[in-house]
Tab-separated table of C-alpha atoms and ligand atoms in Angstrom:
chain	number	residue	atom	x	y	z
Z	1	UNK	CA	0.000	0.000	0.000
Z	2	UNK	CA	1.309	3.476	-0.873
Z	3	UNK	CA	1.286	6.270	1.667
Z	4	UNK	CA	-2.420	8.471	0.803
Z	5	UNK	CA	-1.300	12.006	-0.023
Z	6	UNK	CA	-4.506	13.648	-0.890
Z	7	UNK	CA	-3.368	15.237	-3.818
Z	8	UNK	CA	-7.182	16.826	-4.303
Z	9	UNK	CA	-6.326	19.325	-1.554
Z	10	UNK	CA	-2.747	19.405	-1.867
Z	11	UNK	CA	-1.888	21.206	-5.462
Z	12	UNK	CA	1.754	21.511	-4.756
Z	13	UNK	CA	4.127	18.853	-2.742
Z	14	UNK	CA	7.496	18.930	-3.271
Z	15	UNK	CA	9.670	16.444	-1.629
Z	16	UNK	CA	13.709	15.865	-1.984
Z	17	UNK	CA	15.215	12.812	-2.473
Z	18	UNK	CA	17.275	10.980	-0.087
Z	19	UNK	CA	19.805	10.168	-2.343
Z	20	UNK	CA	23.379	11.565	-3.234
Z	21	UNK	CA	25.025	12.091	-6.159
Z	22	UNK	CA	27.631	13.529	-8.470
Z	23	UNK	CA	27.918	15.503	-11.559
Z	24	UNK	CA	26.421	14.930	-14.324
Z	25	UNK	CA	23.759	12.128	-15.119
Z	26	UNK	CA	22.152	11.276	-18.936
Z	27	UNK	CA	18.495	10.578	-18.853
Z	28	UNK	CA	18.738	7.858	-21.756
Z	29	UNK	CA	15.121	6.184	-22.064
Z	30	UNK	CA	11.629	6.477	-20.907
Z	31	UNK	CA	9.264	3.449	-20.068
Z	32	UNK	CA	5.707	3.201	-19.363
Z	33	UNK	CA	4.368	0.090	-17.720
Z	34	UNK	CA	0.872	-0.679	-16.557
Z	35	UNK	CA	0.377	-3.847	-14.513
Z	36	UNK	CA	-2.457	-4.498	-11.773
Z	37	UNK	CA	-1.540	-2.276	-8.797
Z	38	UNK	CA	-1.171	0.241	-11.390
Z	39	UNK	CA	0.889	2.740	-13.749
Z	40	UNK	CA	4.399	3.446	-13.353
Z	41	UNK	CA	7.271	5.404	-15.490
Z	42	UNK	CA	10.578	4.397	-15.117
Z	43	UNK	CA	13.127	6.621	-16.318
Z	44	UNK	CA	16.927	5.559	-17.103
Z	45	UNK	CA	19.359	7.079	-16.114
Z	46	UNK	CA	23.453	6.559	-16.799
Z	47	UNK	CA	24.135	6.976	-13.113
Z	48	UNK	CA	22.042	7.627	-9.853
Z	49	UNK	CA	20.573	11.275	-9.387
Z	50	UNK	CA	19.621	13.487	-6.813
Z	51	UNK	CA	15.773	14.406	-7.969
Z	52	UNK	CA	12.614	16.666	-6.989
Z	53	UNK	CA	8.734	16.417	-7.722
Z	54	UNK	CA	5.707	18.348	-7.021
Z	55	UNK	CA	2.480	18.585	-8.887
Z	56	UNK	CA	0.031	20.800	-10.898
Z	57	UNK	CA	-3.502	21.000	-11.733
Z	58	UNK	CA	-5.139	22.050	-14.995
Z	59	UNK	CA	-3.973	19.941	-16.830
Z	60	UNK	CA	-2.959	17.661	-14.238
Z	61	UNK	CA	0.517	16.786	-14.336
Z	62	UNK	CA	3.827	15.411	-12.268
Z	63	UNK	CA	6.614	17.372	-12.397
Z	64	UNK	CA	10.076	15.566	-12.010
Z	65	UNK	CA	13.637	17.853	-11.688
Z	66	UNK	CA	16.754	15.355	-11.905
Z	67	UNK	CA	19.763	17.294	-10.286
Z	68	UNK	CA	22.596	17.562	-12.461
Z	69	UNK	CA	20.727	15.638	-15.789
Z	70	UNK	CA	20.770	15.644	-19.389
Z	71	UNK	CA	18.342	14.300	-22.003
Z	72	UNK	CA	15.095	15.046	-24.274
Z	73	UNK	CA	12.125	12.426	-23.538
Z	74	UNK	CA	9.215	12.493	-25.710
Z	75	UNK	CA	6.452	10.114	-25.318
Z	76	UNK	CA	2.753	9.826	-25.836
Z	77	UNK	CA	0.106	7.355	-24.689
Z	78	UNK	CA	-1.169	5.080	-27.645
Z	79	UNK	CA	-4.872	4.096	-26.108
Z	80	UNK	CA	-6.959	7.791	-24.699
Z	81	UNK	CA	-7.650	5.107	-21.693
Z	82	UNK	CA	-4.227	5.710	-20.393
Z	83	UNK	CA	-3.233	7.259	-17.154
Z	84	UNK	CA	0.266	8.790	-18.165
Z	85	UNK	CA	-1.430	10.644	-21.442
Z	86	UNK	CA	2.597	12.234	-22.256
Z	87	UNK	CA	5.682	12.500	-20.996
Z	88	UNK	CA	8.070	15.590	-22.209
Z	89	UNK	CA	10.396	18.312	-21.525
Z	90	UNK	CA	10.355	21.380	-20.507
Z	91	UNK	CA	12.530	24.193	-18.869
Z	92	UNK	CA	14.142	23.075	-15.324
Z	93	UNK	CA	14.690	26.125	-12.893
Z	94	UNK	CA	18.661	25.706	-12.678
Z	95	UNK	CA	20.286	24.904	-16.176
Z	96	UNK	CA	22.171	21.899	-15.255
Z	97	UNK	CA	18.912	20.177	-14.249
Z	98	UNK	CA	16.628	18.494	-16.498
Z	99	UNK	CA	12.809	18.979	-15.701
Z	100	UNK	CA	10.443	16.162	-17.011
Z	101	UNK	CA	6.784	17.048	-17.253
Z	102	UNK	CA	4.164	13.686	-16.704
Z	103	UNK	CA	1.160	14.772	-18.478
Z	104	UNK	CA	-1.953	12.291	-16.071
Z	105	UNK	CA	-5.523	12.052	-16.821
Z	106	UNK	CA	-6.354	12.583	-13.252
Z	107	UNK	CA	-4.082	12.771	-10.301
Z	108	UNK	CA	-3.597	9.936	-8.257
Z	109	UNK	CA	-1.294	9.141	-5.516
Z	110	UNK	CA	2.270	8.233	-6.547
Z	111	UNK	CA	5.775	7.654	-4.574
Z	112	UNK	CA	9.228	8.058	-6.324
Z	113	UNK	CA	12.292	6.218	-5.370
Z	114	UNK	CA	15.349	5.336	-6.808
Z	115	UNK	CA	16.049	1.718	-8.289
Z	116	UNK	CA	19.480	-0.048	-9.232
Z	117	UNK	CA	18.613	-2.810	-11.140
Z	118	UNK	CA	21.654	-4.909	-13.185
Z	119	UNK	CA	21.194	-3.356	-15.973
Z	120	UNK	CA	21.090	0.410	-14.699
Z	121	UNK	CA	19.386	3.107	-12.337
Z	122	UNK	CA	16.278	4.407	-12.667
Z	123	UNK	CA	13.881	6.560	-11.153
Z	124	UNK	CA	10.798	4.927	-10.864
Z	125	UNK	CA	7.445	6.793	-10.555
Z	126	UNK	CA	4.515	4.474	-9.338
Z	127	UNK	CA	1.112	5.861	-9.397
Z	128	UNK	CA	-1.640	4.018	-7.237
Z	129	UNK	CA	-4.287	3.409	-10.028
Z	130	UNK	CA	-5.920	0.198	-10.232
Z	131	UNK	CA	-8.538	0.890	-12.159
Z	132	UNK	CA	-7.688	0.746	-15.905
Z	133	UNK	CA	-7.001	-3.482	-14.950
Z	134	UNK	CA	-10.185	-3.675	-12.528
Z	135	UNK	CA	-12.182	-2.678	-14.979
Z	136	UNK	CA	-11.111	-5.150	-17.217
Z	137	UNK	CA	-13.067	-7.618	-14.912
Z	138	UNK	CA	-16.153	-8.765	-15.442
Z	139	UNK	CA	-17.511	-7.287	-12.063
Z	140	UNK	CA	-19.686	-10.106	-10.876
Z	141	UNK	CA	-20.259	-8.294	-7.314
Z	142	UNK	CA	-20.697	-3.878	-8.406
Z	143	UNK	CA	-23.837	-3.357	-9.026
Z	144	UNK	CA	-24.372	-3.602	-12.725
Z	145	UNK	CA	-27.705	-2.133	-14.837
Z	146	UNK	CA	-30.817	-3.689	-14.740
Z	147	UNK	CA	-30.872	-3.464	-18.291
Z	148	UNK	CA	-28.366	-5.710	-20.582
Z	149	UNK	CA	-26.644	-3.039	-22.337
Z	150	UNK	CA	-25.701	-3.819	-26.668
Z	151	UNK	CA	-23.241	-1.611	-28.036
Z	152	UNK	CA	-23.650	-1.458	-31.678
Z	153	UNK	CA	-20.527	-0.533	-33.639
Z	154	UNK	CA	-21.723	1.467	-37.130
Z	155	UNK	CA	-17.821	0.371	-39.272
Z	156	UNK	CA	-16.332	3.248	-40.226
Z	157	UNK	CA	-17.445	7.050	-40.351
Z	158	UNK	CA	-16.449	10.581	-41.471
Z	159	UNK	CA	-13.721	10.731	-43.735
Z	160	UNK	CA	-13.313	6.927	-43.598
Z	161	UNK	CA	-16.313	5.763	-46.074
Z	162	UNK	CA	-15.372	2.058	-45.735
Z	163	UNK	CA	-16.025	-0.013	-49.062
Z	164	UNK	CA	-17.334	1.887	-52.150
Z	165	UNK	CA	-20.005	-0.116	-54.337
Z	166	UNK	CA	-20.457	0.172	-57.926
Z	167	UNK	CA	-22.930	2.177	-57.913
Z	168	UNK	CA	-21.503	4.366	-55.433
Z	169	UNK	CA	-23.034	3.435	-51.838
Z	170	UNK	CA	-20.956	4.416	-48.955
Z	171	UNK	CA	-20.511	1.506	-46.318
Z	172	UNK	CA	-20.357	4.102	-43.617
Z	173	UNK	CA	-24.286	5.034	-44.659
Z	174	UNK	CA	-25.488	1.262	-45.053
Z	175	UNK	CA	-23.792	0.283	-41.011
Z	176	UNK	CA	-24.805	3.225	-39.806
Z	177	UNK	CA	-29.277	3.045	-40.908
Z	178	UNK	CA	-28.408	-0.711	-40.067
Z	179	UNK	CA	-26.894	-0.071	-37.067
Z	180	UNK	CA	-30.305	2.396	-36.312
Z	181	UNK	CA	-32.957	-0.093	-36.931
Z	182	UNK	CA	-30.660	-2.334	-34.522
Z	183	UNK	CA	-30.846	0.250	-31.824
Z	184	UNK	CA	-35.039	0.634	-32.273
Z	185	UNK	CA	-35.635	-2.996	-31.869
Z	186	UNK	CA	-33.502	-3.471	-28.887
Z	187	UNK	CA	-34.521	-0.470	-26.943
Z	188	UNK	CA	-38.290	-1.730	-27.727
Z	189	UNK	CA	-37.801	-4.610	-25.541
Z	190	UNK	CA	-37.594	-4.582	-21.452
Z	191	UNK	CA	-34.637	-5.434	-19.970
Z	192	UNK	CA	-31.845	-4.802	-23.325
Z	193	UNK	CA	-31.101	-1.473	-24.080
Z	194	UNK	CA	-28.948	-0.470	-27.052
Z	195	UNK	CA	-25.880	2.093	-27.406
Z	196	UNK	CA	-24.410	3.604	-30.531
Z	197	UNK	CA	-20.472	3.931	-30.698
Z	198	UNK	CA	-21.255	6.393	-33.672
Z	199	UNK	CA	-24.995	8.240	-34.186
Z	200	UNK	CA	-23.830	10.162	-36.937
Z	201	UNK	CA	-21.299	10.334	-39.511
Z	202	UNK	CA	-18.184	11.132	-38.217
Z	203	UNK	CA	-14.797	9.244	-37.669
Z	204	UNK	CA	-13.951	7.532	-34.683
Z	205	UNK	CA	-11.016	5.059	-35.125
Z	206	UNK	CA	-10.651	1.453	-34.930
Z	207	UNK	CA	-9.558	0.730	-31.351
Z	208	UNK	CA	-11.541	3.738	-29.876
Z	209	UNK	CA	-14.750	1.428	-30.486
Z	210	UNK	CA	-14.273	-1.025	-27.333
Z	211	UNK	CA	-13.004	1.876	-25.125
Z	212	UNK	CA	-16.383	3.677	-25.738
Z	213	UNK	CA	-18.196	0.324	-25.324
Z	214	UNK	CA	-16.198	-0.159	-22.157
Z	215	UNK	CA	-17.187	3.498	-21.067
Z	216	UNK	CA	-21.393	2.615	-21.550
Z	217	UNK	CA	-20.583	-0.589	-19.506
Z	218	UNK	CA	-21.651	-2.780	-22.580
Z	219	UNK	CA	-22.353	-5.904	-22.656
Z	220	UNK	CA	-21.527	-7.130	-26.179
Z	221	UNK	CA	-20.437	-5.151	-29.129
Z	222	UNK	CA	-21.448	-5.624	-32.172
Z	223	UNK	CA	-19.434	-3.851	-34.983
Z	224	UNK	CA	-21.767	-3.768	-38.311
Z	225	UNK	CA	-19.324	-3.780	-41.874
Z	226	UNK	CA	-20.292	-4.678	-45.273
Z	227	UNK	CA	-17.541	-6.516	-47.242
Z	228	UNK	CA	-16.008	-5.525	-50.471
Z	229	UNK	CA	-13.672	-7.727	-53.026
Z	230	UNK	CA	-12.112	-6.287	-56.356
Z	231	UNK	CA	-14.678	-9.031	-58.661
Z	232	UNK	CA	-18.617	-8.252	-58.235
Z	233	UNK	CA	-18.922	-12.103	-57.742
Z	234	UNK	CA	-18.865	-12.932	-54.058
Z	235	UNK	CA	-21.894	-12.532	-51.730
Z	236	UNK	CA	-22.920	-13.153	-48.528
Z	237	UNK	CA	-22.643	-12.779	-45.027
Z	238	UNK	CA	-19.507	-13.419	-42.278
Z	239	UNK	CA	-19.340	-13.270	-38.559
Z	240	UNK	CA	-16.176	-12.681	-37.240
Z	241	UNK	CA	-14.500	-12.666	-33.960
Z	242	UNK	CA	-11.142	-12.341	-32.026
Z	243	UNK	CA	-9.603	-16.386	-31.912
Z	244	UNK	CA	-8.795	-18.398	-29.245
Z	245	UNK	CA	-5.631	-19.921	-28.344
Z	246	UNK	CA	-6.272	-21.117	-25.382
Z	247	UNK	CA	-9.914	-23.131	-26.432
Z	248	UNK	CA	-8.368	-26.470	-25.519
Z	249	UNK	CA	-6.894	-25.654	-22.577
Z	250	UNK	CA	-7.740	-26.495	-18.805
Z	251	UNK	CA	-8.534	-23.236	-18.441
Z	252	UNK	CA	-11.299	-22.921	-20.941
Z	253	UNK	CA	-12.779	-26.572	-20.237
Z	254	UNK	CA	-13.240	-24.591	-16.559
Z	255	UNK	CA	-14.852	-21.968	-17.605
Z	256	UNK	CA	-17.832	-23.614	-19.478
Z	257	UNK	CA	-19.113	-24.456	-16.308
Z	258	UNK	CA	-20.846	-21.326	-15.586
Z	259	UNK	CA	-21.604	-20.964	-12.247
Z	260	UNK	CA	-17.861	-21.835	-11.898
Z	261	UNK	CA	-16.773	-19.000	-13.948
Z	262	UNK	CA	-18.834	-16.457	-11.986
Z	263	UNK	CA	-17.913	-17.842	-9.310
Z	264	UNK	CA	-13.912	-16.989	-10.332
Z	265	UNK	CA	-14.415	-13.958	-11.636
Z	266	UNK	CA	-16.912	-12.648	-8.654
Z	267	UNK	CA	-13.362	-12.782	-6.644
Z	268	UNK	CA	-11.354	-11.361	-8.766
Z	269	UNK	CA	-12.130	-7.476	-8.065
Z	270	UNK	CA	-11.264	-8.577	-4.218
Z	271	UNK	CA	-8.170	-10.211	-5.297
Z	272	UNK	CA	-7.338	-6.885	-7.047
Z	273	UNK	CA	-8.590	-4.660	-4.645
Z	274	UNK	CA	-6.041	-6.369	-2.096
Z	275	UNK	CA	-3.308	-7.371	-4.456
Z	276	UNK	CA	0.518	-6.079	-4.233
Z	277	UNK	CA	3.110	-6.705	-6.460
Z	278	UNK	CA	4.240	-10.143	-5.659
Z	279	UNK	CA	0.385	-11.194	-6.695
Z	280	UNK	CA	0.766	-9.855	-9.851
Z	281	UNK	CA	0.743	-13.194	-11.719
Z	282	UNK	CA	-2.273	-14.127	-9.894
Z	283	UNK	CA	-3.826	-11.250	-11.122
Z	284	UNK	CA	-2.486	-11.668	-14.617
Z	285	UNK	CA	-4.145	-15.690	-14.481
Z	286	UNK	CA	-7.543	-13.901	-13.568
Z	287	UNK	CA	-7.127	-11.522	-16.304
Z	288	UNK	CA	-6.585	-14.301	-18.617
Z	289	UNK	CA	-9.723	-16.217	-17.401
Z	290	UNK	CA	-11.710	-13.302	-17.937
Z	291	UNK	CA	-10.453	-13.289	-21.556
Z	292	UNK	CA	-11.103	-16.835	-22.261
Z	293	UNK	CA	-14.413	-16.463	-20.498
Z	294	UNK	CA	-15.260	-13.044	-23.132
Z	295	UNK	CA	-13.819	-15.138	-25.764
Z	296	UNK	CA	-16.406	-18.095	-25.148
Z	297	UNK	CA	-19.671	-15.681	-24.817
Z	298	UNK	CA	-18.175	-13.717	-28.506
Z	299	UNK	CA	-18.244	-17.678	-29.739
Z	300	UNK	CA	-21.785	-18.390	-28.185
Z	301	UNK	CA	-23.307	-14.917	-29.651
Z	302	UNK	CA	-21.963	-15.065	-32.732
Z	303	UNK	CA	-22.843	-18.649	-33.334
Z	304	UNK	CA	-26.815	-17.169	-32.895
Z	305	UNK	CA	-26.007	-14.599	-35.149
Z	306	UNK	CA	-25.314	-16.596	-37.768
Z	307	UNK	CA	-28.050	-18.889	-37.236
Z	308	UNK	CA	-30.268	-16.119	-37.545
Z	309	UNK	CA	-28.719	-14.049	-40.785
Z	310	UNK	CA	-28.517	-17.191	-42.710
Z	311	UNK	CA	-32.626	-17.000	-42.878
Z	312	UNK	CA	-32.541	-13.801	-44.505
Z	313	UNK	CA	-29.083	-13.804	-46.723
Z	314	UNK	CA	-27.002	-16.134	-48.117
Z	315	UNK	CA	-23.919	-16.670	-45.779
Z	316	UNK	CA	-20.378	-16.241	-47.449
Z	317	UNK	CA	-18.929	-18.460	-44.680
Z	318	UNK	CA	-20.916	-21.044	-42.580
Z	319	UNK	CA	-18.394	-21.225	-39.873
Z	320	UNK	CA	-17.647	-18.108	-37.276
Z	321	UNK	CA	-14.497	-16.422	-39.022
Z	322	UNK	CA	-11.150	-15.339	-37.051
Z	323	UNK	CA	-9.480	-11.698	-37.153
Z	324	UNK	CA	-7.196	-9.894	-35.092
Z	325	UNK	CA	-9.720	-6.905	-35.393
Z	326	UNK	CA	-8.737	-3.296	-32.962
Z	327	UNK	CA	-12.694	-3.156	-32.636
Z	328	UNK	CA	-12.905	-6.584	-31.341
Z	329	UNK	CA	-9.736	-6.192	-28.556
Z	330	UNK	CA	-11.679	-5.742	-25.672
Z	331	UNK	CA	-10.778	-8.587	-23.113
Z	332	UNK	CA	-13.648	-7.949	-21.144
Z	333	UNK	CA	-16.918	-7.566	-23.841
Z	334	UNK	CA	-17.810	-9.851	-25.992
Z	335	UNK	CA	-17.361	-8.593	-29.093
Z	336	UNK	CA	-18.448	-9.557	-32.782
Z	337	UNK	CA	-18.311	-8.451	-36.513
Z	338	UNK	CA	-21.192	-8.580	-38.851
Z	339	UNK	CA	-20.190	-8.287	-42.092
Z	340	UNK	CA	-23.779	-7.834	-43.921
Z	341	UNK	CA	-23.071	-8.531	-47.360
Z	342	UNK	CA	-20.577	-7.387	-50.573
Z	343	UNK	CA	-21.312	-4.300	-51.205
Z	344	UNK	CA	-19.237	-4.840	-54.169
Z	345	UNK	CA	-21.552	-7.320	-55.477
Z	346	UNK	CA	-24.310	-5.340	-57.928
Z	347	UNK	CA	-27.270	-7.965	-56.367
Z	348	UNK	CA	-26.189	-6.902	-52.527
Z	349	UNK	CA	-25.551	-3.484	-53.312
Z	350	UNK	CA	-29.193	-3.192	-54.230
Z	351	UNK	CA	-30.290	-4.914	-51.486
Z	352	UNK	CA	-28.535	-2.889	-48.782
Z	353	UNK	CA	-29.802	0.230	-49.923
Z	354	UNK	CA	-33.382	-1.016	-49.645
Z	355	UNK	CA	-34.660	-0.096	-46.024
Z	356	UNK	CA	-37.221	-3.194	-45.774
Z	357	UNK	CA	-33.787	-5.933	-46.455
Z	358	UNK	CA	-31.800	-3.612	-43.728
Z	359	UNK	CA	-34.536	-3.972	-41.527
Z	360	UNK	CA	-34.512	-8.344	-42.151
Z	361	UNK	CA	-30.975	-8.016	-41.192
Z	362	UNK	CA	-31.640	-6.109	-37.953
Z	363	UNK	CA	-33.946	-7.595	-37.224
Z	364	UNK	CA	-32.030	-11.199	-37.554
Z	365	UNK	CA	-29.685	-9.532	-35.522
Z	366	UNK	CA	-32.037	-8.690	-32.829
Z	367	UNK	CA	-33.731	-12.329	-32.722
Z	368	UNK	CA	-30.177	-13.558	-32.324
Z	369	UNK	CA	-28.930	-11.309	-29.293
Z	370	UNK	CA	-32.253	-11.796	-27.301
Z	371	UNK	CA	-31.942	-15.845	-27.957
Z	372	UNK	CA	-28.500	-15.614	-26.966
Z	373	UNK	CA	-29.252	-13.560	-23.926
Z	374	UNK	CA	-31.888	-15.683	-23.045
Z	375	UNK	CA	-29.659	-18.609	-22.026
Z	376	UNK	CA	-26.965	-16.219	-21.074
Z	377	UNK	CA	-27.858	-13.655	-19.255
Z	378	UNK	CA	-25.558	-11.702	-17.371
Z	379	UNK	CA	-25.661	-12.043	-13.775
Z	380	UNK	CA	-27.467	-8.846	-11.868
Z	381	UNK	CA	-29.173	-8.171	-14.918
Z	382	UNK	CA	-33.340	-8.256	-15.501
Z	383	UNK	CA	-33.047	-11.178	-17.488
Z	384	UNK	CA	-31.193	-13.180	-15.121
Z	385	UNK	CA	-33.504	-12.375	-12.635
Z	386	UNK	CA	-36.750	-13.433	-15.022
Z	387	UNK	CA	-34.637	-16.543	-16.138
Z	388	UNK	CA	-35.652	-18.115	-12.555
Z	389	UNK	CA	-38.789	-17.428	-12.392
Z	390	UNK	CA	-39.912	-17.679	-15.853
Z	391	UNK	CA	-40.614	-15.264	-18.780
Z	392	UNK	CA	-44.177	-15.017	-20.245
Z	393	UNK	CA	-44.094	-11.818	-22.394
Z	394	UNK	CA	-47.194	-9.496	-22.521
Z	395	UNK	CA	-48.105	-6.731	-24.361
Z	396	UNK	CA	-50.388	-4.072	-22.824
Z	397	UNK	CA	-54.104	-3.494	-24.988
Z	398	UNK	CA	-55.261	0.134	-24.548
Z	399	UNK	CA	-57.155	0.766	-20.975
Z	400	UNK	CA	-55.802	-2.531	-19.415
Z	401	UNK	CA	-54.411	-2.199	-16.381
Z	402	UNK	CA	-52.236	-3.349	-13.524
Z	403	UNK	CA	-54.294	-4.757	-11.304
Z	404	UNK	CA	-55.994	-6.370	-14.511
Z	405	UNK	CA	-52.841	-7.496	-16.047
Z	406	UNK	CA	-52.047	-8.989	-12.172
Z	407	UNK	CA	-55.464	-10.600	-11.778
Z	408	UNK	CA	-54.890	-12.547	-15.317
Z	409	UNK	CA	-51.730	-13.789	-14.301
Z	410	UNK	CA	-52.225	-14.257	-10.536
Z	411	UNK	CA	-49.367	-12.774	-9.246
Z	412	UNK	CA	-49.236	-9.693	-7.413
Z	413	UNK	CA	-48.824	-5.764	-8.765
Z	414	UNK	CA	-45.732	-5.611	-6.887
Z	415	UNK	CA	-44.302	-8.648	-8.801
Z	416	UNK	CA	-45.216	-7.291	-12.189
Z	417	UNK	CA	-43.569	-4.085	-10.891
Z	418	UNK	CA	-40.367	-5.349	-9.631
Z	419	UNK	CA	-39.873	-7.509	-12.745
Z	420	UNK	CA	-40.260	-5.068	-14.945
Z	421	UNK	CA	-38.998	-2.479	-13.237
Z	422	UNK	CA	-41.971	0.139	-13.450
Z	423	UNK	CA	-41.731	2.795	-11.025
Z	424	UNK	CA	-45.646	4.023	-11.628
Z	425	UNK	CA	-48.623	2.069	-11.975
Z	426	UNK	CA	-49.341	3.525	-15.731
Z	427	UNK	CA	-48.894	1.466	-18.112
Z	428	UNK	CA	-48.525	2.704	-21.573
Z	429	UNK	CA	-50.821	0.491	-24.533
Z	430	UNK	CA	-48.380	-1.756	-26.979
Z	431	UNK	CA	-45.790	-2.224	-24.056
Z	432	UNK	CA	-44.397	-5.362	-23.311
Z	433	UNK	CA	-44.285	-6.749	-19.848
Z	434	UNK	CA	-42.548	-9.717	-18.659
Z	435	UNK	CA	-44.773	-11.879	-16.945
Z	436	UNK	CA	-42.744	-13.750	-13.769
Z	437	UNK	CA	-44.318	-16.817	-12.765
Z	438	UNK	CA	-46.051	-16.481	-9.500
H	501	ZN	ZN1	-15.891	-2.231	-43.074
């Protein structure tokens, strides 16, 4: 455990080293790590140093003086998720010091101290940030949505147009309406709600997808594409997702026990929560479950997508296809990618820009999710909950209500309430209420 500085109320601390040293030191390299307990920057340097910190807000940064130091450092976070956003230069207060300027998303608490390892010193910053890798987990025990939350991924956007057909459509403008109608039939039905990485057209790269999935606590992402090729022959649907390595190991055999699984992963936030350093690979193993585990549900899912599509187009592959995709990297959402068609085929081309064949492959989709999420729900959610007790689906006729609804079913007004979540006793004609079994 680090010492708590509350840096909130503190907006400058300055401490001094306890180390000596002698004339001049070269700062050679720069190194960002992030592991569970959290983010650290380890600077090399060609010989010990005497060094100084303090902090400022707006931005919020870390400000580290090496006595006696030369060296130029430039370095910039590849993922906007990151803690340490940049690391740079700028002017020290005494010319023979060098003054290194940690650009942080927020300020956290963080210790310095000097370490000789065999292959040189460094000056080691450690900030105490767990969360970027306990929010990786699955969090079996936070309290989670009531709602199972879709993200759907419209491909490209903006300046990137994706595929071009012959006769000119845009697959930006066919994933995006598709990715709409998706959004409509989800959102129509209690207990899944639907989010839109993209509601417009603008760009928004590749591996920004998950983190903004991650950020509306998704449960599945689905990333809608339409397929080109350079002959107008092929046709037909894919479903792609990230492969698994590990499928055949112990570890996955494990996890297809479910109860099991939760079971693991509900004690992995504690182990987190309480781990130091030296239960790092602990961590790591849990991580790794969790992956395998997200890996399995992207299998499941996409197996119902497919399933589904292949009523309303032909497929182009039977089988669930394998990519190393940015959009599906997140280790902790099930993630899938629904390539609709060849836009590059004349037939398909036609066919996407008709709203009534967009609308078949939504609404495939939809079928797909809700039969997947049927057997799986996730645990906390509305579904889960209805999964005991049963599921009879009703759907409200114009002055019915309640206490009518209640009577029919012979279970209580409370029941019907808590299942459904209703926090009035209106009820609005056409809407669907889940019907627990009394
Ligand atoms: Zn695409």
């Amino acid at each position: 455990m680090l010492n708590r500085l509350n840096l909130w109320f503190c907006v400058i601390l300055l401490s001094i080293s306890l180390f000596s040293f002698s004339a001049v030191a070269d700062v050679k390299d720069v190194k960002v790590e992030s592991s569970a307990s959290g983010s650290q920057v380890l600077f090399k340097l060609s010989k010990k140093s005497k060094y100084s910190h303090f902090t400022l807000k707006n931005p919020n940064r870390v400000v580290l003086d090496i006595k006696g130091a030369t060296g130029t450092l430039n370095y910039r976070a590849k993922g906007s998720g990151e803690l340490i956003k940049r690391i740079r230069n700028s002017t020290p207060k005494t010319k023979q010091d060098s003054r290194f300027v940690l650009e942080v998303a927020k300020l956290v608490d963080y210790e310095i101290t000097h370490l000789s390892r065999p292959d040189g010193s460094y000056i080691q910053v450690k900030f105490d940030d767990p969360q970027p890798i306990s929010a990786m987990i699955t969090s079996g025990q936070t309290e989670r949505d009531d709602d199972i939350i879709i993200a759907i991924d419209a491909g490209h956007g903006g300046r990137d147009p994706g595929s071009i057909g012959p006769q000119g459509t845009y697959e930006k403008n066919i994933t995006l309406a598709i990715a709409k109608k998706l959004q409509k039939r989800f959102n129509a039905e209690p207990g899944l709600r639907a989010v839109l990485t993209r509601d417009a057209d603008y760009y928004i790269s590749p591996s920004k997808r998950p983190l903004i999935a991650r950020k509306k606590k998704a449960d599945l992402l689905i990333s809608i594409h339409a397929d080109a090729f350079h002959t107008p022959q092929p046709r037909g649907a894919s479903v792609w997702t990230i492969n698994n390595g590990r499928a055949q190991t112990e570890f996955a055999r494990l996890l297809e026990n479910k109860s099991r699984q939760s079971e693991l992963l509900a004690g992995a936030n504690t182990v987190i929560a309480e781990s130091e350093d030296d239960n790092a690979s602990f961590v790591r193993t849990i991580l790794d479950m969790t992956k395998d585990a997200t890996r399995k549900s992207s299998y499941d899912a996409s197996d119902y997508i497919i399933s589904e599509l292949k009523k309303v187009t032909k497929m182009h592959k039977k089988e669930r296809q394998y990519a190393s995709l940015a959009v599906l990297t997140a280790q902790d959402i099930p993630s899938i990618l629904v390539e609709v068609g060849f836009i590059s085929n004349p037939t398909e081309e036609k066919n996407l820009n008709w709203s009534k064949y967009r609308q078949r492959l939504a609404d495939s989709i939809f079928t797909a999710v809700s039969k997947y999420f049927k057997v799986y729900p996730p645990d906390g959610s509305l579904w889960a909950r209805l999964n005991k007790t049963g599921d009879i689906k009703h759907v409200v006729k114009a002055g019915e209500s309640l206490y009518k609804i209640a009577k029919r079913y012979d279970i209580s007004i409370a029941q019907i309430k808590q299942a459904n979540n209703l926090k009035r006793d209106s009820l609005k004609p056409n809407q669907t209420l889940l019907i627990p079994k009394g």
